[in-house]
């Protein structure tokens, strides 16, 4: 579709923002230079840390890019639940010879300060995760020349995104690696995650703004699929974790295709909010008991995850991964964009062939 | 693709077999007459009941059709688990003024007798759910001139299907309504269900046989999407529940688009095996406690479900539904096939347009 968003970059490929050090400026630059939309992740960073990354990225490319913000979370964890979980994690702290983090290290992720930086130094695109920003925020970004995207995981959430005035909605399927962008984490909705192809059709019929499809996309034929289903572009995360420019630690990259890790699950074990990761020891042992308490649990487990990464122990890390993780390819990010584009073109051509059952001879 | 399977019927649309009285001969006939592949569901029927339906269908259409069989299940329920669940359901029996069913009413669903009928009176297509039949079974069906399909929910299961010698594999995403066709129900794999678009790419790269895509498909644009991702055809269930010819009871059809029912979940509450249904009272109250014990739990709850249906009480029925249920359209089944085909053609045309981001102006 021709929209302000998709006119920004020639290929329908968005590199998902991945907080925690994966979406480094080198990665975003490589993707944007190749014709996709590179993304920085402001999550877990200070406003100044974000600004330094934006400056660095601008030194690497003059192409459009995006910055992703986490929405501040209301306080609704059950009183005592975090303490109980901290007690459960005491053995992990002993094992990794570290302390648990302070669960009360701040709950707004520097949202206002980051917005102030982005209004003073506008970037082409800003996306939001974990909720819908106020209409005033979206308006002021628009006046600054910034396009806004907000993640939704249901048709109802997509409607809220459109009504708030965002330029596009990211429809995130349950296949997606890392944090689901669900607007409010309610434990009674566990098990209701919607597959991307079903979500996409529902969102497409609910809103008029452009839709970016996210979740489990690893191949160009899947990009062709989401375009056929009405998306304007595809957002890929896990596919870029394995690229040369990604900032993911080696045990994380290697785990994606390590036959030891056969499946993923949504878990609150690491952050207190449902996020998809490879099933490892930490997830298996603590996932069933982790409370809905974000970002308290994120702060609590942060030193554990750092210590595990330092020790090269994939069994104690948050191995964020989408359901297509085994299809990850170790390539330079720009090369991955080119391969995906060639696959997309091939799938488009095949689909437009004879209209019989299944089209082409695959 | 041109394969023995897709040469059988002109449109890439398969009507999913839905056991429990939904896939009546009138439905299958209407779909096959319209150019799709209609299906009968032999599950929960006697071999003779299946045979009578086949004869009835043959009187309604001379077009190809399929028959679906449930694989017999090994006995692996924990001893006592069924008794505990029966105890929990006692109040339901009192409420609906009926008795619980006998959990030991038979566990092979008349598999051998049904196979014997299908070998004596071959049908064009036979599909299998809940496991992989032996290579000898698939061979004898092939010699009888029958094409065989087997459901898979992971790439590993798809490989087992190909190795057994089936003609095609049905890749069933976690979005699908009714029973997941997982080969073995292991509780530790709960929460690992794979979204259709991710599964499809994994299966397509794992096997060489044709793939039929199933799960949450309600619109022609989604059929275009699965074809783009490498499927040869799409199988739709929930979309056909709402058609005029479906045998679904009125409370089931109405529930699909009733705003009271906002979401679906995989549950063992009704049958002891994970199946996707609208979240209603029965699922909410009993789902968390239902053991992995199929078909014992199916037999146990059967009288409850019948009594609830008779009373028109949707809160006590198994409201099987895929994640796209709210997009169901009440149409004659043949008309639905024609509408889906028109939507498919439109999506194909749009996708083959300008190669910029997103293709066409949707």
XYZ file of C-alpha atoms in Angstrom:
724
model
C 0.000 0.000 0.000
C 1.057 3.513 -0.559
C 0.971 5.196 2.830
C 3.127 7.709 4.608
C 4.707 4.772 6.437
C 5.523 2.536 3.508
C 6.638 5.446 1.352
C 9.469 5.890 3.872
C 11.333 2.725 2.915
C 11.277 0.767 -0.337
C 10.971 -2.813 0.972
C 8.101 -4.136 3.129
C 10.581 -5.293 5.790
C 10.817 -3.845 9.293
C 13.524 -4.969 11.714
C 11.845 -5.421 15.079
C 13.209 -3.363 17.966
C 14.704 -5.784 20.481
C 15.532 -4.336 23.878
C 18.354 -5.675 26.001
C 21.191 -4.931 23.620
C 20.175 -6.784 20.435
C 19.020 -3.859 18.250
C 22.308 -1.977 18.197
C 22.807 0.970 15.801
C 24.950 -1.200 13.483
C 22.023 -3.572 12.976
C 19.459 -0.827 12.362
C 21.841 0.919 9.968
C 22.456 -2.233 7.936
C 18.718 -2.881 7.574
C 17.846 0.691 6.645
C 20.738 0.870 4.174
C 19.425 -2.301 2.510
C 15.992 -0.732 2.006
C 14.123 -1.987 5.072
C 13.267 -0.053 8.217
C 15.871 -0.439 10.959
C 14.817 0.052 14.569
C 16.444 1.016 17.838
C 15.000 -0.221 21.141
C 14.827 2.405 23.858
C 13.513 -0.087 26.418
C 15.674 -0.509 29.561
C 17.844 2.441 28.447
C 18.107 5.912 29.897
C 16.879 8.804 27.774
C 20.495 9.817 27.243
C 21.517 6.253 26.319
C 18.760 6.293 23.696
C 19.908 9.666 22.393
C 23.508 8.483 22.064
C 22.329 5.489 20.019
C 20.252 7.703 17.753
C 23.280 9.918 17.143
C 25.411 6.871 16.428
C 22.830 5.494 14.000
C 22.600 8.843 12.219
C 26.355 8.686 11.711
C 25.951 5.301 10.032
C 23.004 5.968 7.716
C 20.921 8.808 6.334
C 18.017 6.434 5.648
C 14.817 6.454 7.770
C 14.718 4.407 10.977
C 12.546 3.920 14.038
C 12.832 4.043 17.820
C 10.685 1.861 20.087
C 9.398 2.908 23.526
C 7.898 0.781 26.291
C 4.736 2.262 27.777
C 4.900 2.890 31.545
C 2.913 0.278 33.433
C 0.246 0.825 36.060
C 0.962 -0.861 39.376
C -1.268 -3.872 39.696
C 0.892 -6.719 40.947
C -0.658 -8.515 43.890
C 0.942 -7.345 47.089
C 3.473 -9.898 48.257
C 3.698 -11.776 44.936
C 7.046 -10.229 44.056
C 8.479 -11.063 47.500
C 7.364 -14.686 47.133
C 9.018 -14.877 43.720
C 12.200 -13.258 45.071
C 12.288 -15.949 47.721
C 12.003 -18.602 45.032
C 14.897 -17.051 43.102
C 17.265 -16.974 46.088
C 18.916 -20.216 45.004
C 19.612 -18.764 41.552
C 21.372 -15.774 43.121
C 23.518 -18.113 45.192
C 24.297 -20.285 42.165
C 25.316 -17.384 39.934
C 27.114 -15.699 42.852
C 25.203 -12.467 42.529
C 22.399 -10.553 44.278
C 18.830 -10.251 43.109
C 17.991 -6.841 41.666
C 15.803 -4.279 43.416
C 12.261 -4.818 42.094
C 11.466 -1.169 42.770
C 14.187 0.255 40.504
C 11.624 2.328 38.627
C 8.534 1.493 36.660
C 8.208 4.063 33.866
C 11.413 3.293 31.925
C 12.109 7.022 31.640
C 9.120 7.457 29.337
C 8.647 11.216 29.694
C 12.347 11.974 29.372
C 12.589 9.821 26.243
C 9.559 11.495 24.690
C 11.131 14.891 25.403
C 14.304 13.833 23.572
C 12.278 12.501 20.626
C 10.299 15.743 20.382
C 13.467 17.843 20.524
C 15.309 15.676 18.019
C 12.619 14.053 15.889
C 13.237 10.671 14.275
C 11.307 9.305 11.278
C 9.327 6.638 13.156
C 8.460 5.890 16.803
C 6.689 2.707 17.884
C 5.128 1.861 21.252
C 4.836 -1.473 23.076
C 2.704 -2.541 26.098
C -0.139 -0.086 25.566
C -1.488 2.951 23.748
C 0.030 6.392 24.289
C -2.293 9.338 24.809
C -3.627 11.139 21.759
C -1.643 14.235 22.835
C 1.622 12.275 22.637
C 0.781 10.956 19.172
C -0.259 14.455 18.046
C 2.919 16.094 19.227
C 5.032 13.454 17.508
C 3.043 14.015 14.303
C 3.671 17.744 14.530
C 7.368 16.930 14.908
C 7.217 14.975 11.633
C 7.377 11.536 13.227
C 5.202 8.605 12.138
C 3.787 6.538 15.009
C 3.144 2.785 15.289
C 1.594 0.921 18.224
C 1.536 -2.831 18.812
C -1.749 -4.722 19.202
C -2.373 -8.415 19.869
C -6.171 -8.429 19.408
C -8.646 -6.647 17.143
C -9.916 -4.677 20.160
C -6.408 -3.416 20.907
C -5.964 -2.473 17.230
C -9.158 -0.412 17.423
C -7.818 1.404 20.491
C -4.607 2.124 18.558
C -6.515 3.585 15.623
C -8.775 5.650 17.873
C -5.788 7.143 19.684
C -4.579 8.446 16.314
C -1.520 6.334 15.495
C -0.391 6.153 11.871
C -0.212 2.361 11.755
C -0.749 -0.673 13.958
C 1.658 -3.562 14.442
C -0.396 -6.775 14.572
C 1.733 -9.065 16.731
C 0.858 -12.758 16.560
C 1.371 -15.209 19.395
C 4.326 -16.652 17.423
C 6.459 -13.592 18.166
C 9.667 -13.814 20.172
C 10.210 -11.593 23.191
C 7.478 -9.598 24.869
C 3.911 -9.720 23.672
C 2.724 -6.119 23.349
C -0.592 -6.871 25.027
C -1.987 -3.612 26.384
C -2.824 -5.015 29.770
C -1.414 -8.243 31.172
C -4.345 -10.148 32.662
C -3.583 -13.680 33.808
C -7.111 -14.841 32.920
C -6.322 -14.186 29.259
C -3.340 -16.554 29.291
C -3.823 -19.125 26.575
C -5.784 -16.753 24.340
C -2.873 -15.597 22.174
C -3.920 -15.276 18.543
C -1.941 -16.684 15.618
C -0.681 -14.024 13.208
C -2.700 -15.041 10.146
C -5.943 -15.066 12.120
C -5.105 -11.829 13.936
C -4.190 -10.106 10.693
C -7.568 -10.823 9.086
C -9.390 -9.636 12.204
C -7.323 -6.448 12.497
C -7.568 -5.759 8.758
C -11.368 -5.798 9.031
C -11.414 -3.679 12.206
C -9.184 -0.709 11.359
C -8.439 1.435 8.303
C -4.862 2.399 9.168
C -1.981 0.362 7.671
C -1.027 -2.856 9.448
C 2.492 -4.177 9.997
C 2.506 -7.942 10.629
C 4.802 -9.448 13.278
C 5.335 -12.918 14.715
C 7.334 -15.917 13.547
C 8.285 -14.476 10.161
C 11.615 -15.863 8.932
C 11.246 -16.247 5.138
C 10.250 -14.104 2.172
C 7.350 -16.448 1.353
C 5.881 -15.594 4.758
C 6.255 -11.896 3.982
C 4.335 -12.526 0.742
C 1.719 -14.318 2.866
C 1.129 -11.405 5.249
C 0.986 -8.959 2.334
C -1.633 -11.208 0.701
C -3.576 -11.152 3.969
C -3.633 -7.359 3.967
C -0.495 -6.215 5.784
C 1.575 -3.334 4.417
C 4.859 -4.691 5.743
C 6.313 -7.456 7.886
C 8.295 -6.951 11.093
C 10.987 -9.564 11.811
C 12.848 -9.916 15.091
C 14.291 -13.394 15.632
C 15.487 -13.506 12.017
C 17.740 -10.524 12.812
C 19.010 -11.867 16.179
C 21.271 -14.224 14.231
C 22.707 -11.615 11.865
C 26.328 -10.501 12.110
C 25.429 -6.987 13.287
C 23.059 -8.057 16.078
C 24.144 -7.322 19.621
C 22.806 -10.642 20.953
C 25.314 -12.515 23.116
C 26.800 -15.629 21.528
C 24.884 -18.155 23.704
C 21.600 -16.513 22.620
C 22.416 -16.639 18.893
C 23.675 -20.186 19.105
C 20.670 -21.392 21.071
C 18.289 -20.424 18.230
C 19.378 -23.366 16.109
C 20.812 -25.603 18.840
C 18.856 -28.879 18.796
C 18.907 -28.799 22.625
C 16.246 -26.106 22.429
C 13.290 -27.553 20.601
C 10.439 -25.287 21.596
C 9.433 -21.881 22.866
C 6.883 -20.766 25.441
C 5.334 -17.550 26.638
C 6.608 -16.964 30.157
C 6.624 -14.353 32.908
C 9.726 -15.964 34.458
C 12.189 -13.273 33.372
C 10.244 -10.005 33.389
C 6.798 -10.551 34.900
C 5.102 -10.039 31.527
C 4.407 -12.774 28.941
C 7.333 -13.063 26.548
C 8.312 -15.891 24.230
C 11.628 -17.588 24.877
C 13.307 -20.912 24.195
C 12.366 -23.340 26.953
C 15.471 -23.637 29.150
C 16.092 -24.577 32.753
C 15.240 -21.170 34.206
C 11.948 -20.924 32.306
C 10.983 -24.490 33.173
C 11.730 -24.115 36.886
C 10.360 -20.647 37.515
C 7.873 -19.940 34.718
C 4.908 -21.630 36.424
C 5.376 -19.483 39.559
C 6.274 -16.083 38.115
C 3.726 -13.379 38.994
C 2.198 -10.829 36.623
C 4.463 -8.077 37.921
C 6.255 -6.063 35.281
C 8.736 -4.428 35.532
C 9.386 -5.619 39.117
C 10.348 -9.118 37.987
C 12.503 -7.674 35.191
C 14.516 -5.724 37.747
C 14.637 -8.704 40.112
C 16.099 -11.130 37.554
C 18.328 -8.671 35.713
C 21.543 -9.513 37.653
C 20.818 -13.248 37.285
C 20.486 -12.964 33.515
C 23.632 -10.864 33.272
C 25.597 -13.353 35.358
C 24.340 -16.286 33.299
C 25.309 -14.510 30.069
C 28.730 -13.716 31.478
C 29.173 -17.385 32.377
C 27.998 -18.375 28.895
C 25.173 -20.364 30.498
C 22.211 -20.396 28.110
C 20.121 -22.267 30.707
C 19.895 -19.171 32.904
C 19.401 -16.515 30.234
C 16.259 -15.099 28.633
C 16.616 -16.695 25.207
C 13.970 -14.591 23.459
C 12.893 -16.357 20.283
C 9.878 -16.594 18.008
C 8.380 -19.877 16.888
C 10.431 -19.922 13.683
C 13.765 -19.757 15.546
C 15.202 -22.859 13.939
C 15.012 -21.105 10.553
C 17.425 -18.362 11.641
C 20.263 -17.673 9.183
C 23.640 -16.289 10.147
C 24.182 -13.586 7.573
C 25.066 -9.915 7.441
C 21.777 -8.073 8.096
C 21.810 -6.320 4.715
C 22.334 -9.662 3.009
C 19.381 -11.120 4.967
C 17.195 -8.254 3.692
C 18.274 -9.040 0.126
C 17.614 -12.779 0.511
C 14.181 -12.111 2.047
C 13.335 -9.771 -0.830
C 14.316 -12.358 -3.434
C 12.179 -14.963 -1.644
C 9.285 -12.513 -1.472
C 9.492 -11.826 -5.195
C 9.590 -15.535 -5.992
C 6.543 -16.246 -3.826
C 4.620 -13.352 -5.379
C 5.373 -14.592 -8.871
C 4.390 -18.151 -7.989
C 1.112 -17.036 -6.449
C 0.097 -14.982 -9.470
C 0.395 -18.040 -11.743
C -2.435 -20.341 -12.903
C -5.444 -20.001 -10.616
C -5.810 -23.747 -9.983
C -5.476 -25.361 -6.597
C -2.286 -24.147 -5.027
C -1.055 -22.162 -7.995
C 2.497 -23.131 -8.753
C 4.530 -26.304 -8.623
C 6.144 -26.049 -5.238
C 0.640 -27.171 -7.221
C -0.251 -29.928 -9.533
C -0.394 -33.051 -7.404
C -2.650 -36.079 -7.296
C -4.435 -34.401 -4.409
C -5.055 -30.987 -5.885
C -5.918 -32.433 -9.309
C -8.948 -33.993 -7.596
C -10.775 -30.716 -6.987
C -10.483 -27.411 -8.841
C -10.382 -24.957 -5.899
C -7.749 -24.931 -3.122
C -10.474 -25.192 -0.482
C -10.981 -28.181 1.812
C -13.932 -28.335 4.211
C -12.552 -29.667 7.492
C -14.110 -32.854 8.845
C -15.866 -31.957 12.098
C -16.947 -34.872 14.236
C -19.982 -34.692 16.494
C -22.590 -34.102 13.823
C -21.349 -30.941 12.079
C -19.938 -32.425 8.840
C -23.164 -33.960 7.562
C -23.383 -35.314 3.996
C -25.368 -32.234 2.872
C -22.457 -29.992 3.875
C -19.786 -32.128 2.205
C -21.905 -32.401 -0.950
C -22.418 -28.648 -1.191
C -18.676 -27.991 -0.843
C -17.644 -30.663 -3.353
C -20.297 -29.512 -5.835
C -18.927 -25.968 -5.579
C -15.417 -27.161 -6.483
C -13.856 -27.640 -3.054
C -13.242 -30.906 -1.219
C -16.077 -31.849 1.113
C -15.343 -34.090 4.095
C -17.227 -36.507 6.302
C -16.097 -37.097 9.887
C -16.102 -40.735 10.949
C -15.077 -39.872 14.511
C -17.515 -41.003 17.255
C -19.509 -42.965 14.657
C -19.824 -46.697 14.144
C -18.343 -48.184 10.987
C -21.864 -48.688 9.704
C -22.894 -45.141 10.580
C -19.913 -43.931 8.555
C -20.867 -46.194 5.655
C -24.451 -44.908 5.629
C -23.159 -41.320 5.464
C -20.851 -42.181 2.574
C -23.750 -43.747 0.682
C -25.883 -40.691 1.390
C -23.134 -38.348 0.200
C -22.665 -40.391 -2.988
C -26.358 -39.904 -3.665
C -25.884 -36.147 -3.408
C -22.741 -35.649 -5.479
C -20.486 -37.482 -7.890
C -17.592 -35.143 -7.050
C -14.590 -36.300 -4.959
C -14.820 -36.088 -1.167
C -12.936 -37.230 1.909
C -13.547 -39.211 5.099
C -11.659 -38.504 8.314
C -10.652 -41.131 10.889
C -9.451 -40.672 14.458
C -6.399 -42.788 15.291
C -6.886 -45.183 18.234
C -5.129 -43.866 21.318
C -2.685 -45.707 23.563
C -3.727 -45.879 27.193
C -1.622 -43.480 29.174
C -3.951 -41.572 31.467
C -2.708 -41.508 35.042
C -4.553 -44.067 37.077
C -7.229 -42.346 39.113
C -7.209 -39.095 37.156
C -10.429 -39.914 35.345
C -12.173 -40.873 38.597
C -11.135 -37.581 40.159
C -12.483 -35.685 37.167
C -15.722 -37.693 37.253
C -16.111 -36.660 40.884
C -15.650 -33.035 39.884
C -18.340 -33.352 37.189
C -20.955 -34.857 39.528
C -22.581 -31.472 40.066
C -22.940 -31.018 36.287
C -24.751 -34.331 36.006
C -27.139 -33.285 38.765
C -27.694 -29.870 37.161
C -28.437 -31.273 33.714
C -30.450 -34.141 35.244
C -28.436 -36.838 33.529
C -25.747 -39.409 34.344
C -22.076 -39.173 33.492
C -21.008 -41.440 30.630
C -18.936 -44.580 31.071
C -15.315 -43.541 30.509
C -14.484 -47.068 29.353
C -16.953 -47.123 26.451
C -14.199 -48.045 24.032
C -10.959 -46.415 23.004
C -10.332 -47.269 19.345
C -13.388 -45.557 17.787
C -13.967 -48.667 15.624
C -10.792 -47.956 13.680
C -10.261 -51.410 12.171
C -13.902 -51.821 11.182
C -13.929 -48.393 9.539
C -10.724 -49.152 7.630
C -12.263 -52.413 6.421
C -15.287 -50.518 5.087
C -13.051 -47.947 3.385
C -10.982 -50.677 1.726
C -14.102 -52.518 0.521
C -15.761 -49.350 -0.724
C -12.934 -46.952 -1.515
C -13.474 -43.222 -1.280
C -11.324 -40.574 -3.037
C -9.586 -39.239 0.088
C -9.067 -40.424 3.673
C -7.478 -38.235 6.340
C -6.229 -39.196 9.810
C -6.189 -37.226 13.060
C -4.364 -37.835 16.397
C -1.416 -39.779 14.989
C 0.153 -41.524 12.023
C -1.314 -44.759 10.651
C 1.031 -47.625 9.835
C 2.675 -47.700 6.423
C 0.663 -50.858 5.660
C -2.612 -48.995 6.168
C -1.505 -46.160 3.907
C -0.280 -48.656 1.297
C -3.522 -50.604 1.217
C -5.532 -47.403 0.856
C -3.274 -46.342 -2.004
C -3.825 -49.688 -3.737
C -7.556 -49.081 -3.323
C -7.151 -45.783 -5.169
C -7.542 -43.561 -2.090
C -5.350 -40.533 -1.394
C -4.239 -40.189 2.237
C -3.714 -37.090 4.377
C -2.477 -36.967 7.969
C -2.559 -33.996 10.350
C 0.649 -32.622 11.909
C 1.120 -29.760 14.380
C 4.934 -29.598 14.307
C 7.641 -30.086 11.687
C 8.673 -33.328 13.422
C 5.163 -34.715 13.142
C 5.061 -33.707 9.463
C 8.259 -35.665 8.892
C 6.712 -38.733 10.526
C 3.706 -38.337 8.208
C 5.897 -38.179 5.118
C 7.995 -41.131 6.242
C 4.887 -43.264 6.801
C 4.020 -42.707 3.140
C 1.004 -40.380 3.203
C 0.194 -38.405 0.063
C -0.071 -35.065 1.844
C 0.194 -33.523 5.287
C -2.303 -31.194 6.923
C -0.349 -28.509 8.806
C -2.716 -27.534 11.620
C -1.901 -24.281 13.380
C -2.723 -23.531 17.001
C -5.522 -21.237 15.746
C -7.634 -24.214 14.678
C -11.004 -24.934 16.244
C -11.770 -28.364 17.695
C -9.155 -30.986 18.397
C -5.499 -30.368 17.739
C -4.199 -33.358 15.784
C -1.051 -33.616 17.912
C 0.283 -37.149 17.594
C 0.771 -37.625 21.291
C -0.819 -35.477 23.965
C 1.914 -34.628 26.457
C 0.974 -32.121 29.130
C 4.545 -30.762 29.251
C 4.086 -29.491 25.686
C 1.067 -27.379 26.623
C 1.735 -23.817 25.580
C 3.933 -24.829 22.662
C 1.254 -24.673 19.966
C 2.611 -23.170 16.758
C 0.875 -20.461 14.745
C -0.120 -21.539 11.241
C 2.138 -19.206 9.272
C 5.204 -20.238 11.273
C 4.275 -23.925 11.170
C 3.683 -23.795 7.436
C 7.169 -22.463 6.691
C 8.748 -25.082 8.958
C 6.739 -27.945 7.449
C 7.335 -26.709 3.890
C 11.086 -26.890 4.493
C 10.909 -30.283 6.198
C 8.830 -32.398 3.789
C 8.406 -32.720 0.027
C 4.793 -33.908 -0.021
C 2.001 -31.330 -0.554
C 0.829 -29.400 2.485
C -2.755 -28.429 3.312
C -2.915 -25.484 5.723
C -5.467 -25.433 8.548
C -6.202 -23.129 11.469
C -8.148 -19.882 11.776
C -8.776 -19.436 8.046
C -12.026 -17.548 7.369
C -11.336 -15.351 4.323
C -10.027 -15.763 0.786
C -7.131 -13.392 1.486
C -5.949 -15.854 4.144
C -6.155 -18.672 1.604
C -3.979 -16.560 -0.707
C -1.596 -16.117 2.230
C -1.152 -19.842 2.906
C -0.697 -20.521 -0.818
C 1.999 -17.824 -0.886
C 3.656 -19.538 2.070
C 3.802 -22.840 0.197
C 0.538 -24.650 0.932
C -1.341 -26.431 -1.847
C -4.754 -25.836 -0.322
C -6.459 -24.458 2.782
C -8.707 -26.436 5.114
C -11.504 -24.460 6.805
C -13.657 -25.726 9.644
C -15.226 -22.952 11.705
C -16.109 -21.046 8.525
C -18.353 -23.971 7.543
C -19.935 -24.438 11.005
C -22.061 -21.369 10.301
C -23.230 -22.434 6.820
C -26.837 -23.456 6.175
C -25.974 -27.112 5.529
C -23.855 -27.592 8.687
C -25.237 -29.969 11.280
C -24.099 -27.777 14.190
C -26.831 -27.156 16.758
C -28.254 -23.637 16.793
C -26.598 -22.571 20.095
C -23.189 -23.536 18.631
C -23.663 -21.549 15.400
C -25.042 -18.549 17.243
C -22.224 -18.550 19.789
C -19.589 -18.035 17.072
C -20.561 -14.409 16.595
C -22.278 -13.795 19.927
C -20.398 -10.964 21.695
C -20.780 -12.926 24.952
C -18.056 -15.241 23.689
C -14.987 -13.145 23.097
C -12.196 -15.669 23.077
C -11.208 -19.287 22.577
C -8.896 -21.578 24.486
C -7.359 -24.995 24.057
C -8.933 -27.212 26.696
C -9.118 -30.850 27.784
C -12.395 -30.140 29.643
C -14.673 -31.892 27.162
C -12.653 -34.785 25.721
C -9.368 -35.150 27.602
C -7.389 -33.944 24.588
C -6.540 -30.312 23.767
C -9.240 -28.804 21.580
C -10.089 -25.181 20.897
C -13.484 -23.940 21.996
C -15.170 -20.688 22.909
C -14.527 -19.973 26.574
C -17.819 -20.718 28.340
C -18.791 -21.684 31.866
C -17.969 -25.385 31.503
C -14.529 -24.725 30.027
C -13.724 -22.084 32.630
C -14.796 -24.226 35.590
C -13.401 -27.585 34.537
C -10.660 -26.868 31.997
C -7.905 -26.314 34.578
C -8.584 -29.711 36.159
C -9.261 -31.930 33.146
C -6.739 -34.767 32.809
C -4.951 -35.859 29.626
C -7.261 -38.844 29.195
C -8.752 -39.232 25.757
C -11.211 -40.729 24.961
C -12.217 -41.448 28.578
C -13.145 -37.830 29.246
C -15.012 -37.648 25.932
C -17.208 -40.570 27.004
C -17.597 -39.131 30.505
C -18.883 -35.734 29.369
C -20.874 -36.907 26.350
C -24.275 -37.062 28.156
C -23.621 -33.655 29.766
C -22.957 -32.048 26.393
C -26.015 -33.661 24.862
C -28.212 -32.503 27.736
C -26.831 -28.961 27.518
C -27.480 -28.878 23.762
C -31.004 -30.182 24.275
C -31.586 -27.444 26.843
C -30.157 -24.883 24.408
C -27.529 -24.014 27.036
C -24.371 -22.876 25.248
C -22.565 -22.581 28.596
C -22.456 -26.365 28.987
C -21.640 -27.362 25.405
C -18.353 -27.867 23.592
C -18.446 -24.769 21.403
C -15.610 -25.791 19.082
C -14.291 -22.722 17.301
C -11.099 -21.450 15.715
C -9.584 -18.077 16.520
C -11.358 -16.409 13.591
C -14.840 -17.399 14.816
C -16.190 -13.877 14.846
C -15.663 -13.719 11.067
C -18.093 -16.582 10.433
C -20.678 -15.902 7.721
C -24.114 -17.495 7.571
C -24.369 -18.565 3.942
C -25.152 -21.675 1.950
C -21.882 -23.662 1.893
C -21.577 -23.503 -1.896
C -22.026 -19.755 -1.760
C -19.306 -19.525 0.910
C -16.948 -21.427 -1.409
C -17.717 -18.962 -4.199
C -17.194 -15.928 -1.957
C -13.879 -17.345 -0.655
C -12.732 -17.966 -4.228
C -13.539 -14.415 -5.281
C -11.635 -13.080 -2.256
C -8.708 -15.355 -3.074
C -8.572 -14.112 -6.643
C -8.691 -10.493 -5.495
C -5.847 -11.022 -3.017
C -3.744 -12.820 -5.621
C -4.217 -9.996 -8.092
C -3.396 -7.370 -5.480
C -0.228 -9.171 -4.428
C 1.082 -9.477 -7.963
C 0.861 -5.702 -8.432
C 3.687 -3.148 -8.031
C 6.539 -4.625 -6.011
C 6.763 -1.708 -3.576
C 6.105 -1.974 0.129
C 2.804 -3.694 0.627
C 1.828 -4.001 -3.026
C -1.675 -2.677 -3.460
C -3.749 0.049 -1.920
C -5.700 -1.852 0.675
